[in-house]
Amino acid sequence: MNRIKKAFTNRWLLLLTAGVLFWAKTILAYYVDFSLGVEGSIQTFILWINPLATTLLLFGVFLYVKKFKPALVVLFLMDLLNTVILYLNVIFYREFTDFVTIKSVLGFSKVSQGISGSSFALMKVHDLFYWLDLLVFLGILIYIFAKRKEIISKPVKKTFAVAVSCLAVLTFSVNLSLSEANRPQLLQRTFDRSYIVKYLGLDAFTIYDGIKTEQTNSVRAHASSNGLTDILKYTKSHYAAPDPTKFGIAKGRNIIVIHLESFQQFLINMKVDGQEVTPFLNSLENDNQQTLAFDNFFHEVGQGKTSDAENMLETGTFGLPQGSLFTQLGNDNTFQGAPAILNQQAGYTSAVFHGNVGSFWNRDHVYKNLGYQNFFDRSYFNEADENLGYGILDKEMLKETVGHLEHLQQPFYSKFLTVTNHTPYLTDDQNFNFPALKTGNSTVDDYVRTAHYLDESLRQFFDYLKASGLYQNSIFMIYGDHFGISDSNNQDLAKALGKDPATWDKFDDAQMQRVPLMFHIPGYTNGGLQHQYGGEIDVLPTLLHLMGIDSKQYIQFGTDLFSPQHDQTVAFRNGDFVSPTYTELSGETYDNKTGEKVDPKALNIAPEIDKEQKQVKQALSLSDKLNQENLLRFYTPAGFTPVDPKKYDYHDLDQKNEAIEKQKGQNSTSLYSKNGNQTTIGLYPALH
């Protein structure tokens, strides 16, 4: 009996017991209730150690309390607090496949509307394990406090308590270092909330989210409509009127946007062992009648990469200087993006199709703020589909979209996010039958294999679109979102491009940032390859003008690529730029024809370079101000209704779209309805 009493009063044993039990609960949640996508032994090790640091730090607070009973209460409260946070995330994740943020807590009424009716249904039998240790702990507390005598327990020396806190900090430092090594720029880019939980744990995520929320709120609290003055002045003065010969040439057509993941321009018309890497995309780009393609089009992404590209194409504003706008600001920002504009101006239905989880890049929240009515993420696709890297294989994803696409009311604005051509370019012999390059760098060598697979996927998708009748009445916007081969691998790539790796420099790196952009319009006869310079910031005004919608009233930082007044200076997110004549990199000027560094003063072009540099920095700065202070909440263009994200719910989308078909009856414009209420799935070619 005395041994049991001593055990109950041994502070080290209490800390160890409470800590181990909470660690076990956390691991249970990681594996049973959360889907964190753990891959390999390193990520598994990180996952197993990430609860230790914060548990040790928080639970260790009770070591500083001298009297035993108050110390025990502190330990219990710390355990209770952490368990509540853990369990709230478990319930929240079961309903929303996401983690609780500070904003979702502050907006509890909105969250409770989504889960209150089903909260009991969300509970599971094994949930008892999350609370069992606390029930025992509470029983011990009641027993101890029922005894009026003070229980003797030797307090821990302060130096030992401090040592425990230092050990917790050291453990977190090791955890963070391992995480950064496995997932570089984890906290700067914030791909997905689940990544932070997977690498650093729930407590660290909650603290990180709280800091980010406070930073954002602090900036926005001081914002006012006065901040729009310089922004409106800039965008109005840089507006480029549409080319009358291009304005409205695709009016009323369905818009099908094909997002080519990590796809660079050099892949177009490239051959390996005499075989074209992308024969189908080549056929589109080289169609001088039906396609308007660009060979001097650059991505302009920063750390947000794919999400930055999406943001520019959807909103006409730049990504952030650090991190991803989607993940940092996307939950609350006011947008005036393509889905809402097209819906309000021309009655378009909007949809995104993506073979990865909806929370990646925070899309499940951002798309609602953009006004997307439909978002078909990984949950809408067959669970048995093969998954490589960042989602299911493109061939399977595109084929399965048909069952959803055919129920959308026309005209529709649809975006297809491909993922197979994504670093590290994972391949197998079953799905990837194209020869690899032979540079000795596996990233470079396999890049052409996954690009060829993507090309085959698109050919099969287009075969279906032609067979179903959608092709002829659509405009296709096809773009590469960002580089696939990073600068550090370009010297190895140089060999495959027939260039000398020894002379490769940062000018060559900059020129490699070209990505494809094509507008393919079936039946159009005045296409051809366009040589003007442009970037992703220019896409939205260009698309709107092709659809017959003037972009003048919207705040957009790009200009119509076809306009005679189009600004051909392309801003990179770091402040560098490229123009038809010169490239400016870190304060050094290069001649585009020779690739040689030049002295602007000696060539009497210093004023021109300075003017372009000033404009680039101004555009980036004003865009950052607009987004960081959420200034669009103070500006509503004439005829535009601000987006209400609460209108959108991405559950049961097929049932909702089928209900719309039934409601409209003969007036339904969906492909399914137009096909005599018959599915077109059988028209899709067999995958091979």
Coordinates of C-alpha atoms in Angstrom, one line a residue, residues 102-399:
I102 CA -8.4 29.7 -34.4
K103 CA -10.8 31.3 -36.9
S104 CA -13.1 28.2 -36.8
V105 CA -13.2 28.5 -33.0
L106 CA -14.0 32.2 -33.2
G107 CA -16.6 31.5 -35.8
F108 CA -18.0 28.6 -33.7
S109 CA -21.6 29.4 -34.7
K110 CA -20.7 28.6 -38.3
V111 CA -18.9 25.4 -37.4
S112 CA -21.6 24.2 -35.0
Q113 CA -24.2 24.6 -37.8
G114 CA -22.2 22.1 -39.8
I115 CA -21.7 19.5 -37.1
S116 CA -24.3 20.0 -34.3
G117 CA -26.9 17.8 -35.9
S118 CA -24.5 15.0 -36.5
S119 CA -22.1 15.3 -33.5
F120 CA -23.3 12.2 -31.8
A121 CA -23.3 10.3 -35.0
L122 CA -19.6 11.3 -35.4
M123 CA -18.7 9.6 -32.2
K124 CA -17.2 6.1 -32.3
V125 CA -16.6 3.4 -29.7
H126 CA -12.9 3.8 -29.5
D127 CA -13.4 7.5 -28.5
L128 CA -13.6 6.1 -24.9
F129 CA -9.8 5.7 -25.0
Y130 CA -9.4 9.5 -25.4
W131 CA -11.0 10.1 -22.1
L132 CA -10.3 6.9 -20.0
D133 CA -7.1 8.1 -18.5
L134 CA -8.7 11.5 -17.5
L135 CA -11.5 9.7 -15.8
V136 CA -9.1 7.7 -13.7
F137 CA -7.0 10.9 -13.1
L138 CA -10.2 12.7 -12.0
G139 CA -11.0 9.8 -9.6
I140 CA -7.6 10.1 -8.0
L141 CA -8.0 13.8 -7.7
I142 CA -11.3 13.5 -5.9
Y143 CA -9.8 10.9 -3.6
I144 CA -6.8 13.0 -2.7
F145 CA -8.8 16.2 -2.1
A146 CA -11.3 14.2 0.0
K147 CA -8.4 13.6 2.4
R148 CA -8.0 16.7 4.5
K149 CA -4.5 16.0 5.4
E150 CA -1.7 17.5 3.3
I151 CA 0.0 14.8 1.3
I152 CA 3.7 14.8 1.5
S153 CA 5.5 14.9 -1.8
K154 CA 9.0 16.0 -2.3
P155 CA 9.0 18.9 -4.8
V156 CA 11.3 18.8 -7.8
K157 CA 14.2 21.2 -7.7
K158 CA 13.8 24.2 -9.9
T159 CA 16.9 23.3 -11.9
F160 CA 15.4 19.9 -12.8
A161 CA 12.1 21.5 -13.8
V162 CA 14.0 24.0 -16.0
A163 CA 16.0 21.0 -17.4
V164 CA 12.7 19.4 -18.5
S165 CA 11.6 22.5 -20.2
C166 CA 15.0 22.8 -22.0
L167 CA 14.7 19.2 -23.0
A168 CA 11.3 19.9 -24.5
V169 CA 12.7 22.8 -26.5
L170 CA 15.6 20.7 -27.7
T171 CA 13.2 17.9 -28.7
F172 CA 11.1 20.4 -30.7
S173 CA 14.3 21.8 -32.4
V174 CA 15.3 18.2 -33.5
N175 CA 11.7 17.6 -34.6
L176 CA 11.6 20.8 -36.6
S177 CA 15.0 20.2 -38.2
L178 CA 14.0 16.7 -39.3
S179 CA 10.7 18.1 -40.7
E180 CA 12.4 20.9 -42.6
A181 CA 14.9 18.4 -44.1
N182 CA 12.0 16.1 -45.2
R183 CA 9.7 18.9 -46.3
P184 CA 11.6 22.1 -47.0
Q185 CA 9.9 25.5 -46.2
L186 CA 7.2 23.7 -44.2
L187 CA 6.2 26.7 -42.2
Q188 CA 6.9 29.3 -44.9
R189 CA 4.8 27.7 -47.6
T190 CA 2.2 25.8 -45.5
F191 CA 1.0 23.4 -48.3
D192 CA -1.7 21.9 -46.1
R193 CA -2.7 22.1 -42.5
S194 CA -2.3 18.3 -42.3
Y195 CA 1.4 18.7 -43.2
I196 CA 2.0 20.8 -40.1
V197 CA 0.1 18.3 -37.9
K198 CA 2.0 15.4 -39.5
Y199 CA 5.4 16.9 -39.0
L200 CA 5.0 19.1 -35.8
G201 CA 1.9 17.9 -34.1
L202 CA -1.5 19.3 -33.1
D203 CA -0.2 21.6 -30.3
A204 CA 2.4 23.2 -32.6
F205 CA -0.2 23.6 -35.3
T206 CA -2.6 25.3 -33.0
I207 CA 0.1 27.7 -31.8
Y208 CA 1.3 28.4 -35.3
D209 CA -2.2 29.0 -36.5
G210 CA -2.8 31.4 -33.6
I211 CA 0.3 33.4 -34.4
K212 CA -0.6 33.6 -38.1
T213 CA -4.2 34.6 -37.2
E214 CA -3.0 37.4 -34.9
Q215 CA -0.6 38.7 -37.5
T216 CA -3.3 38.8 -40.2
N217 CA -5.9 40.4 -37.8
S218 CA -3.4 43.1 -36.8
V219 CA -2.7 44.1 -40.3
R220 CA -6.4 44.1 -41.3
A221 CA -7.5 46.0 -38.2
H222 CA -5.8 49.1 -39.4
A223 CA -6.9 48.8 -43.0
S224 CA -9.5 51.1 -44.6
S225 CA -10.9 52.0 -48.0
N226 CA -8.3 54.7 -48.2
G227 CA -5.8 52.0 -49.0
L228 CA -7.5 51.4 -52.3
T229 CA -6.6 54.8 -53.7
D230 CA -3.1 54.0 -55.1
I231 CA -4.3 50.5 -56.1
L232 CA -7.2 51.8 -58.2
K233 CA -5.0 54.5 -59.7
Y234 CA -2.5 51.8 -60.8
T235 CA -4.9 49.3 -62.2
K236 CA -7.0 51.9 -64.1
S237 CA -3.9 53.5 -65.6
H238 CA -2.5 50.0 -66.7
Y239 CA -5.8 48.7 -68.1
A240 CA -5.4 47.5 -71.7
A241 CA -8.4 47.7 -73.9
P242 CA -9.3 44.4 -75.7
D243 CA -8.3 43.7 -79.3
P244 CA -11.7 44.1 -81.2
T245 CA -10.8 41.1 -83.4
K246 CA -10.5 38.9 -80.4
F247 CA -13.1 40.3 -78.0
G248 CA -16.0 37.9 -77.6
I249 CA -14.7 35.2 -80.0
A250 CA -15.6 32.5 -77.5
K251 CA -18.7 34.1 -76.0
G252 CA -21.2 31.5 -74.7
R253 CA -18.9 28.5 -75.0
N254 CA -18.1 26.2 -72.1
I255 CA -14.7 26.9 -70.6
I256 CA -12.5 24.0 -69.9
V257 CA -9.2 24.9 -68.1
I258 CA -6.5 22.2 -68.1
H259 CA -3.9 22.7 -65.4
L260 CA -0.6 21.1 -66.5
E261 CA 1.2 20.4 -63.3
S262 CA 4.9 21.4 -63.2
F263 CA 4.9 21.6 -67.0
Q264 CA 7.6 23.7 -68.7
Q265 CA 7.5 25.1 -72.3
F266 CA 10.6 23.2 -73.4
L267 CA 8.7 19.9 -73.3
I268 CA 6.6 21.1 -76.3
N269 CA 8.0 19.6 -79.5
M270 CA 10.8 17.9 -77.6
K271 CA 11.9 14.4 -78.7
V272 CA 13.6 11.6 -76.8
D273 CA 15.1 8.8 -78.8
G274 CA 13.2 10.1 -81.8
Q275 CA 9.8 10.1 -80.0
E276 CA 7.8 13.2 -79.2
V277 CA 7.4 13.7 -75.5
T278 CA 4.0 15.4 -75.9
P279 CA 2.6 14.5 -79.3
F280 CA -1.0 15.6 -78.4
L281 CA -0.1 18.9 -76.9
N282 CA 2.2 19.5 -79.8
S283 CA -0.7 19.0 -82.2
L284 CA -2.7 21.6 -80.3
E285 CA 0.1 24.2 -80.1
N286 CA 1.0 23.7 -83.8
D287 CA -2.7 24.1 -84.9
N288 CA -2.3 27.5 -86.5
Q289 CA -6.0 27.9 -87.0
Q290 CA -7.8 26.8 -83.9
T291 CA -5.1 27.5 -81.3
L292 CA -3.7 30.8 -80.0
A293 CA -0.5 29.6 -78.3
F294 CA 2.3 31.6 -76.6
D295 CA 6.0 30.8 -76.7
N296 CA 7.1 33.7 -74.4
F297 CA 4.7 33.1 -71.5
F298 CA 6.2 32.8 -68.0
H299 CA 5.0 31.5 -64.7
E300 CA 5.3 34.1 -61.9
V301 CA 4.8 32.0 -58.8
G302 CA 6.5 32.3 -55.4
Q303 CA 6.6 29.9 -52.5
G304 CA 2.9 29.1 -53.1
K305 CA 3.7 27.5 -56.4
T306 CA 0.6 25.8 -57.7
S307 CA -1.7 27.9 -55.4
D308 CA 0.0 31.1 -56.6
A309 CA -0.7 30.1 -60.2
E310 CA -4.3 29.4 -59.4
N311 CA -4.6 32.7 -57.5
M312 CA -3.2 34.7 -60.4
L313 CA -5.4 33.0 -63.0
E314 CA -8.5 33.2 -60.9
T315 CA -8.1 36.7 -59.4
G316 CA -5.6 38.7 -61.4
T317 CA -3.5 39.4 -58.3
F318 CA 0.0 38.1 -57.4
G319 CA 0.8 35.5 -54.7
L320 CA 2.5 36.6 -51.5
P321 CA 6.2 37.3 -51.0
Q322 CA 6.4 34.5 -48.5
G323 CA 4.1 31.5 -48.2
S324 CA 0.8 30.8 -50.0
L325 CA -2.0 33.3 -50.2
F326 CA -4.4 30.4 -50.4
T327 CA -3.3 29.0 -47.0
Q328 CA -2.5 32.2 -45.2
L329 CA -5.3 34.5 -46.3
G330 CA -7.7 32.4 -48.3
N331 CA -10.1 31.5 -45.5
D332 CA -11.4 35.1 -45.1
N333 CA -10.2 37.1 -48.1
T334 CA -12.8 38.8 -50.4
F335 CA -12.2 37.8 -54.0
Q336 CA -13.6 38.9 -57.3
G337 CA -12.5 35.9 -59.3
A338 CA -13.3 34.2 -62.5
P339 CA -16.1 31.8 -61.2
A340 CA -18.1 34.6 -59.7
I341 CA -17.6 37.0 -62.6
L342 CA -18.5 34.4 -65.2
N343 CA -21.6 33.3 -63.2
Q344 CA -22.9 36.8 -62.6
Q345 CA -22.1 38.2 -66.1
A346 CA -22.9 35.2 -68.2
G347 CA -24.7 32.5 -66.1
Y348 CA -21.8 30.1 -65.9
T349 CA -21.8 27.0 -63.6
S350 CA -18.4 26.5 -62.1
A351 CA -16.5 23.3 -61.0
V352 CA -13.1 22.1 -60.2
F353 CA -11.9 18.5 -60.5
H354 CA -8.9 17.4 -58.5
G355 CA -7.5 13.9 -57.6
N356 CA -6.0 15.0 -54.3
V357 CA -7.6 15.8 -50.9
G358 CA -9.6 19.0 -50.8
S359 CA -7.6 20.6 -48.0
F360 CA -4.4 20.7 -50.0
W361 CA -3.5 24.3 -50.4
N362 CA -6.7 25.1 -48.4
R363 CA -8.7 24.7 -51.6
D364 CA -11.8 23.5 -49.8
H365 CA -12.1 27.0 -48.2
V366 CA -10.6 29.2 -50.9
Y367 CA -12.9 27.9 -53.7
K368 CA -15.9 28.9 -51.7
N369 CA -14.6 32.4 -51.4
L370 CA -13.9 32.5 -55.1
G371 CA -17.5 31.5 -55.8
Y372 CA -16.9 27.9 -57.1
Q373 CA -20.2 26.1 -56.9
N374 CA -18.7 22.6 -57.3
F375 CA -15.4 21.1 -56.1
F376 CA -14.9 17.4 -56.8
D377 CA -11.9 16.4 -54.8
R378 CA -10.3 13.0 -54.0
S379 CA -13.4 11.9 -52.0
Y380 CA -15.5 11.8 -55.2
F381 CA -13.2 9.4 -57.0
N382 CA -12.9 5.6 -56.7
E383 CA -11.0 4.6 -53.6
A384 CA -9.3 1.8 -55.6
D385 CA -7.7 4.3 -58.0
E386 CA -4.0 4.1 -58.1
N387 CA -2.3 6.9 -56.3
L388 CA 1.2 8.1 -57.1
G389 CA 2.6 11.2 -55.2
Y390 CA 0.0 14.0 -55.0
G391 CA -3.2 12.2 -56.0
I392 CA -4.7 9.6 -58.2
L393 CA -3.2 9.1 -61.7
D394 CA -4.4 11.6 -64.3
K395 CA -5.9 9.0 -66.7
E396 CA -8.1 7.6 -64.0
M397 CA -9.0 11.1 -62.6
L398 CA -10.0 12.5 -66.0
K399 CA -12.1 9.5 -66.9

